[in-house]
Short mmCIF file of C-alpha atoms in Angstrom, two decimals:
data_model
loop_
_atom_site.label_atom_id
_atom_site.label_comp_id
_atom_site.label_asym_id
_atom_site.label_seq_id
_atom_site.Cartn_x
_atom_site.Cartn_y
_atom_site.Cartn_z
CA UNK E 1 -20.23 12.66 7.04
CA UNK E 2 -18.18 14.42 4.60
CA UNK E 3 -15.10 13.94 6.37
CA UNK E 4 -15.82 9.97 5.80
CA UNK E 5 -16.58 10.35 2.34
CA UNK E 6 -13.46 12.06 1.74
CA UNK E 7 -11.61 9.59 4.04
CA UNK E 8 -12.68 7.04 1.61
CA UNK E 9 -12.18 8.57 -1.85
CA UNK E 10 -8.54 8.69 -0.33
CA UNK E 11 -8.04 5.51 0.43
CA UNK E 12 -9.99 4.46 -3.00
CA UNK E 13 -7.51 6.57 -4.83
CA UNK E 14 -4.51 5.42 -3.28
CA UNK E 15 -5.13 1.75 -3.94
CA UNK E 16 -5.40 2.42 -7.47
CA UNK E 17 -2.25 4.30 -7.57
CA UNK E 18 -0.53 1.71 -5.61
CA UNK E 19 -1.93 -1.03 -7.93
CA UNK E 20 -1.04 0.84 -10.79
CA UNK E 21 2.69 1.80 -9.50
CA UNK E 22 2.90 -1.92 -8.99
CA UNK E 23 1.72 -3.07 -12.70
CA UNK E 24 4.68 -0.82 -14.07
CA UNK E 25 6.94 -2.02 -12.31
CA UNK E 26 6.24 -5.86 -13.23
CA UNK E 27 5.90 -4.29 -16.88
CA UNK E 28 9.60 -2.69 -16.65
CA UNK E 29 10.85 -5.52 -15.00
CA UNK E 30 9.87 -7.59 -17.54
CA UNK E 31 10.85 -5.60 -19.87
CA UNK E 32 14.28 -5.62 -18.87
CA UNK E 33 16.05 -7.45 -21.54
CA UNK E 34 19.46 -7.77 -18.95
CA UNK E 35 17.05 -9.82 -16.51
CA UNK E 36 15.62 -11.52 -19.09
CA UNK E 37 18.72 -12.92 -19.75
CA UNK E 38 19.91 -13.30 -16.35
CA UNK E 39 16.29 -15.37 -15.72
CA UNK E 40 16.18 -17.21 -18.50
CA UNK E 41 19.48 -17.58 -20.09
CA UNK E 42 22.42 -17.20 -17.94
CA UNK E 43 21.26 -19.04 -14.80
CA UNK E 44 19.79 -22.02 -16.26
CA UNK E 45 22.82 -22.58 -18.13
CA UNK E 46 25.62 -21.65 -15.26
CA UNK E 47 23.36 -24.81 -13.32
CA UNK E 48 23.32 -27.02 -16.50
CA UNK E 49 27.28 -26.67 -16.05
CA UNK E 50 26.95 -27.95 -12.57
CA UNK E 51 27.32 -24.79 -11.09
CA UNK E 52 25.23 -24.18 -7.40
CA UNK E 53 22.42 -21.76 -7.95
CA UNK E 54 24.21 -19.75 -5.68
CA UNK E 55 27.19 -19.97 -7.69
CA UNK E 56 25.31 -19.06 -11.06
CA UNK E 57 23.49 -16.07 -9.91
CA UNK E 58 26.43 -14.72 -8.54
CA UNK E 59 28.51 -15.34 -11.65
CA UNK E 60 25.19 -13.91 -13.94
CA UNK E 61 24.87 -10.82 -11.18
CA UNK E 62 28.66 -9.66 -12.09
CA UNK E 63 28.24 -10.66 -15.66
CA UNK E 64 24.79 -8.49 -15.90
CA UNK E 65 26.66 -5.67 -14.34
CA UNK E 66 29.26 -5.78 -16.72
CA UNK E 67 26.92 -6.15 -19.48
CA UNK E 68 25.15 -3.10 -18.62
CA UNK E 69 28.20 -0.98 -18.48
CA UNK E 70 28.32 -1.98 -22.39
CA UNK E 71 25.42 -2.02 -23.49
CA UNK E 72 21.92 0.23 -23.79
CA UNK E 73 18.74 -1.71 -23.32
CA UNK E 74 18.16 -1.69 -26.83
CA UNK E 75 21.33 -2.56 -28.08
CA UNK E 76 21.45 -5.49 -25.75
CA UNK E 77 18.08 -6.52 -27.12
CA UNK E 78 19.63 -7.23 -30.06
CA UNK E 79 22.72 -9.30 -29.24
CA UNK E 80 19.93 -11.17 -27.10
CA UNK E 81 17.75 -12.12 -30.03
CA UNK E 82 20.98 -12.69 -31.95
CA UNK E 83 22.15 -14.97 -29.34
CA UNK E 84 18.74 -16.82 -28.78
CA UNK E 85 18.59 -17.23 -32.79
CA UNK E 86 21.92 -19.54 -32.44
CA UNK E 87 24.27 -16.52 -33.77
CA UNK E 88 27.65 -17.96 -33.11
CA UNK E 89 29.22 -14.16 -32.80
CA UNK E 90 26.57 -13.12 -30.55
CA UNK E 91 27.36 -16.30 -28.22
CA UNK E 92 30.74 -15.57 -27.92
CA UNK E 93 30.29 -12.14 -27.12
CA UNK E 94 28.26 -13.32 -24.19
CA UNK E 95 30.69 -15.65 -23.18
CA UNK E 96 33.78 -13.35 -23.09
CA UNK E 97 31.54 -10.54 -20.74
CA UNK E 98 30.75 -14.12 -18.65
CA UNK E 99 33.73 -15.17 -18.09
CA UNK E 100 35.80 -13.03 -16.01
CA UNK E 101 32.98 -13.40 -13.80
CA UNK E 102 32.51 -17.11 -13.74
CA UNK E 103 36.35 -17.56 -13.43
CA UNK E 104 36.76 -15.53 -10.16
CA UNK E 105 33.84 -17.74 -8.80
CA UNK E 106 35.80 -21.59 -10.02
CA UNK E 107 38.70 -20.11 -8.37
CA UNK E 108 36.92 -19.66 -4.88
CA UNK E 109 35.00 -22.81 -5.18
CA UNK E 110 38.55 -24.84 -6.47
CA UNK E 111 40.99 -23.10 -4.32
CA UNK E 112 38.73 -22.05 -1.32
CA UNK E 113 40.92 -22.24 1.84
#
């Protein structure tokens, strides 16, 4: 009997550390200002361009990568809400980390062999 009891307080205890190792993750991925931007900037915009979604989250994937070689979380909080709040330096900034990125992707798609 005891060995069942503790059998269960286990398994009791080990879904609530799974749930709980699961609700910090969704918290630090949401918290994640560089996905944020990747989600709800960079993407939407690459397909608003007529870009594939393919071809935008590959182009946002290298320009995230770049970003984060940059920038700390909380300095690219910043140039987000900057950007976001129509800041035309902030934009441009962006757009000069995007475009090596985006440019390497136009050539494959314009001069694919």
């Amino acid at each position: 009997m005891n060995y069942s009891r503790n059998i269960l307080t286990f398994m009791a205890l080990l879904t609530l550390s799974l749930g709980t190792a699961i609700a910090t993750q969704q918290v630090n991925a949401a918290s994640d200002p560089f996905m944020d931007f990747f989600n709800k900037d960079c993407v939407p915009q690459a397909q608003k361009a007529g870009m594939t979604k393919a071809e935008a989250q590959q182009g946002c994937t290298c320009t995230v990568s770049t970003l984060r070689k940059k920038y700390s979380s909380p300095a690219f909080t910043g140039l987000l809400t900057k950007y976001r709040s129509g800041d035309a330096n902030a934009k441009k900034t962006l757009t000069t980390y995007g475009q090596t990125c985006f440019e390497e992707i136009l050539d494959n798609v314009l001069f694919d062999n």
